[in-house]
Coordinates of N, CA and C in Angstrom, one line a residue:
X127 N -105.0 -121.3 69.0 CA -105.3 -121.1 70.3 C -104.5 -122.5 70.7
X128 N -104.6 -122.2 72.2 CA -104.5 -123.5 72.6 C -104.3 -123.1 74.4
X129 N -104.5 -124.0 75.3 CA -104.6 -124.4 76.6 C -103.4 -123.9 77.2
X130 N -101.7 -124.2 76.3 CA -101.2 -123.5 77.3 C -100.3 -122.6 76.4
X131 N -99.8 -121.1 77.4 CA -99.9 -120.1 76.1 C -98.2 -120.4 75.3
X132 N -96.9 -121.0 75.6 CA -96.4 -121.3 74.9 C -96.8 -122.0 73.6
X133 N -97.7 -123.2 73.6 CA -97.9 -123.7 72.8 C -98.8 -122.8 71.5
X134 N -99.3 -121.9 72.0 CA -100.5 -120.9 71.1 C -99.2 -119.8 70.4
X135 N -98.3 -119.4 71.0 CA -97.1 -118.7 70.9 C -96.0 -119.7 69.4
X136 N -96.2 -120.7 69.7 CA -95.0 -121.6 69.0 C -96.1 -121.7 67.5
X137 N -97.1 -122.3 67.7 CA -98.0 -122.4 66.7 C -97.9 -120.9 65.6
X138 N -98.0 -120.1 66.3 CA -98.5 -118.8 65.7 C -97.2 -118.1 64.9
X139 N -96.2 -118.5 65.8 CA -94.7 -118.5 64.7 C -94.3 -119.4 63.5
X140 N -94.7 -120.9 63.7 CA -94.8 -121.5 62.5 C -95.2 -121.2 61.2
X141 N -96.9 -120.6 61.6 CA -97.9 -120.0 60.6 C -96.8 -118.7 60.2
X142 N -96.1 -117.9 60.9 CA -96.1 -116.9 60.6 C -94.8 -117.4 59.3
X143 N -93.9 -118.2 59.7 CA -92.6 -118.3 59.1 C -93.0 -119.3 57.6
X144 N -94.4 -119.5 57.6 CA -94.7 -120.0 56.5 C -95.5 -119.0 55.3
X145 N -96.4 -118.1 56.0 CA -96.7 -117.1 55.3 C -95.3 -116.5 54.8
X146 N -94.8 -115.4 55.6 CA -93.6 -114.8 55.3 C -93.0 -115.4 54.0
X147 N -92.5 -117.1 54.0 CA -91.7 -117.4 52.8 C -92.7 -117.9 51.8
X148 N -94.1 -117.8 51.8 CA -95.0 -117.5 50.7 C -95.5 -116.3 50.4
X149 N -95.5 -115.0 51.1 CA -96.2 -114.1 50.3 C -95.0 -112.8 51.0
X150 N -93.7 -112.7 50.8 CA -92.8 -111.8 50.7 C -93.1 -110.9 50.4
X151 N -93.7 -110.3 49.6 CA -94.5 -109.3 48.9 C -95.1 -108.3 49.5
X152 N -95.8 -108.7 51.0 CA -96.4 -108.7 52.0 C -95.6 -108.0 53.3
X153 N -96.6 -107.5 53.7 CA -96.5 -107.0 55.1 C -96.8 -107.8 56.4
X154 N -96.3 -108.3 57.1 CA -96.7 -109.5 57.9 C -96.5 -108.7 59.7
X155 N -97.8 -108.4 60.1 CA -97.7 -107.7 61.8 C -98.0 -109.1 62.9
X156 N -97.1 -109.0 63.6 CA -97.2 -110.5 64.2 C -96.0 -111.5 64.0
X157 N -96.3 -113.1 65.0 CA -97.2 -112.6 65.9 C -97.0 -111.9 67.2
X158 N -98.4 -111.3 67.6 CA -98.6 -111.1 68.8 C -99.7 -111.3 69.6
X159 N -100.0 -111.0 70.9 CA -100.8 -112.1 71.5 C -102.1 -111.2 71.5
X160 N -103.4 -111.7 71.1 CA -104.5 -111.0 70.7 C -105.1 -110.5 72.0
X161 N -105.8 -109.5 71.7 CA -106.1 -108.2 72.2 C -106.7 -108.4 73.4
X162 N -107.6 -109.8 73.1 CA -108.0 -110.6 74.6 C -106.8 -112.1 74.3
X163 N -106.1 -112.0 75.2 CA -104.7 -112.9 74.9 C -106.0 -114.3 75.5
X164 N -106.6 -114.2 76.7 CA -107.0 -115.7 76.9 C -108.4 -115.3 76.8
X165 N -109.2 -116.4 76.2 CA -110.5 -116.3 76.6 C -111.2 -117.9 76.9
X166 N -111.5 -118.4 77.4 CA -112.7 -119.5 77.4 C -111.4 -120.5 77.6
X167 N -110.1 -119.9 78.8 CA -109.2 -120.9 79.2 C -107.9 -121.3 78.4
X168 N -108.1 -120.4 76.7 CA -107.3 -120.4 75.4 C -106.5 -119.5 75.5
X169 N -105.3 -119.7 75.2 CA -104.5 -118.8 74.6 C -104.6 -118.0 73.2
X170 N -104.5 -116.9 73.0 CA -105.0 -116.8 71.3 C -103.4 -115.9 71.0
X171 N -103.1 -115.9 69.6 CA -102.0 -115.0 69.1 C -103.0 -114.8 67.7
X172 N -101.9 -113.4 67.3 CA -102.8 -113.3 65.9 C -101.5 -112.7 65.4
X173 N -102.3 -112.8 63.7 CA -101.0 -112.3 62.9 C -101.9 -111.4 61.7
X174 N -101.2 -110.5 60.9 CA -102.2 -109.9 60.0 C -101.1 -109.6 58.9
X175 N -101.7 -109.3 58.0 CA -100.6 -109.6 56.6 C -101.8 -108.8 55.7
X176 N -100.5 -107.9 55.2 CA -101.3 -107.2 54.1 C -100.7 -106.6 53.3
X177 N -100.9 -106.1 52.5 CA -100.5 -106.7 50.8 C -101.5 -106.9 49.5
X178 N -101.3 -106.8 48.2 CA -102.5 -106.7 47.4 C -103.2 -107.9 47.9
X179 N -104.2 -108.7 46.5 CA -105.1 -109.1 46.6 C -104.4 -110.8 46.4
X180 N -103.3 -110.7 45.7 CA -102.9 -111.6 45.5 C -101.5 -112.7 46.5
X181 N -101.3 -111.4 46.9 CA -100.1 -111.4 48.2 C -100.8 -111.9 49.4
X182 N -102.0 -111.7 49.6 CA -103.3 -112.2 50.5 C -103.4 -113.3 50.1
X183 N -104.2 -113.9 48.9 CA -104.3 -115.2 49.0 C -102.9 -116.3 49.2
X184 N -101.8 -115.6 48.5 CA -101.0 -117.0 48.9 C -100.7 -117.1 50.2
X185 N -100.8 -115.7 51.2 CA -100.7 -116.1 52.7 C -101.4 -116.9 53.2
X186 N -102.9 -116.7 52.8 CA -103.9 -117.2 53.1 C -103.8 -118.7 52.9
X187 N -103.5 -119.0 51.8 CA -102.8 -120.5 51.3 C -102.0 -121.4 52.6
X188 N -100.8 -120.5 52.5 CA -99.9 -121.5 53.2 C -100.2 -120.6 54.8
X189 N -100.9 -120.0 55.1 CA -101.5 -120.0 56.8 C -102.4 -121.4 57.1
X190 N -103.2 -122.2 55.8 CA -104.1 -122.9 55.6 C -103.3 -124.0 55.8
X191 N -102.2 -124.4 55.2 CA -101.5 -125.4 55.0 C -100.3 -125.8 56.5
X192 N -100.3 -124.6 57.2 CA -99.6 -124.4 58.6 C -101.1 -124.7 59.5
X193 N -101.6 -123.9 59.3 CA -102.8 -124.6 60.5 C -102.8 -126.0 60.8
X194 N -103.2 -126.7 59.2 CA -103.3 -128.1 59.1 C -102.4 -129.2 59.8
X195 N -101.0 -128.8 60.1 CA -100.6 -129.4 60.4 C -100.1 -129.1 62.3
X196 N -100.5 -128.5 62.7 CA -100.8 -127.8 64.4 C -100.7 -129.0 65.2
X197 N -100.6 -129.3 66.0 CA -100.4 -131.2 66.9 C -101.7 -130.3 67.8
X198 N -101.8 -131.9 68.1 CA -102.8 -131.6 69.3 C -103.1 -130.8 70.3
X199 N -104.2 -130.2 70.4 CA -104.7 -129.4 71.2 C -104.6 -128.0 70.7
X200 N -104.1 -127.5 69.7 CA -104.0 -126.2 69.2 C -104.8 -126.1 68.2
X201 N -105.2 -124.8 67.9 CA -106.2 -124.6 66.9 C -105.9 -123.9 66.0
X202 N -106.4 -123.7 64.9 CA -106.3 -122.1 64.1 C -107.1 -121.6 63.8
X203 N -107.4 -120.6 62.8 CA -108.5 -119.8 62.0 C -107.8 -118.9 60.9
X204 N -108.2 -119.0 60.1 CA -107.6 -117.8 58.6 C -109.1 -117.3 58.2
X205 N -108.5 -115.9 58.7 CA -110.0 -115.1 58.2 C -109.6 -114.1 57.1
X206 N -109.9 -114.2 56.0 CA -109.0 -113.3 54.5 C -109.1 -111.7 55.1
X207 N -110.9 -112.0 55.3 CA -111.2 -110.4 55.0 C -112.0 -110.4 56.9
X208 N -111.2 -109.9 57.6 CA -111.6 -109.6 58.9 C -112.4 -108.4 59.3
X209 N -113.3 -108.8 59.6 CA -114.2 -107.0 60.4 C -113.5 -106.6 61.5
X210 N -113.1 -107.1 62.7 CA -112.5 -106.6 63.8 C -111.4 -107.6 64.2
X211 N -110.6 -106.8 64.8 CA -109.1 -107.6 64.9 C -109.3 -108.3 66.7
X212 N -110.8 -108.0 67.2 CA -111.1 -108.4 68.6 C -111.4 -110.2 68.4

């Protein structure tokens, strides 16, 4: 999430590129605006990686590494087993 929509979109795109490189065997849905695209004055985007356990683990590791490189003012989170996409 980010205070500016373009920053959130750019971060989601960068994370998606890292996930695609690491987990090519999976199916990546997104990046796309979250169902509630703006929450608490922050814009949110999301990705969903589908695949077997090893593919999802590889994608999660790549996503965590990409989140660690995000610029100031941009936040990211990785949920390996989401209960809800809201």
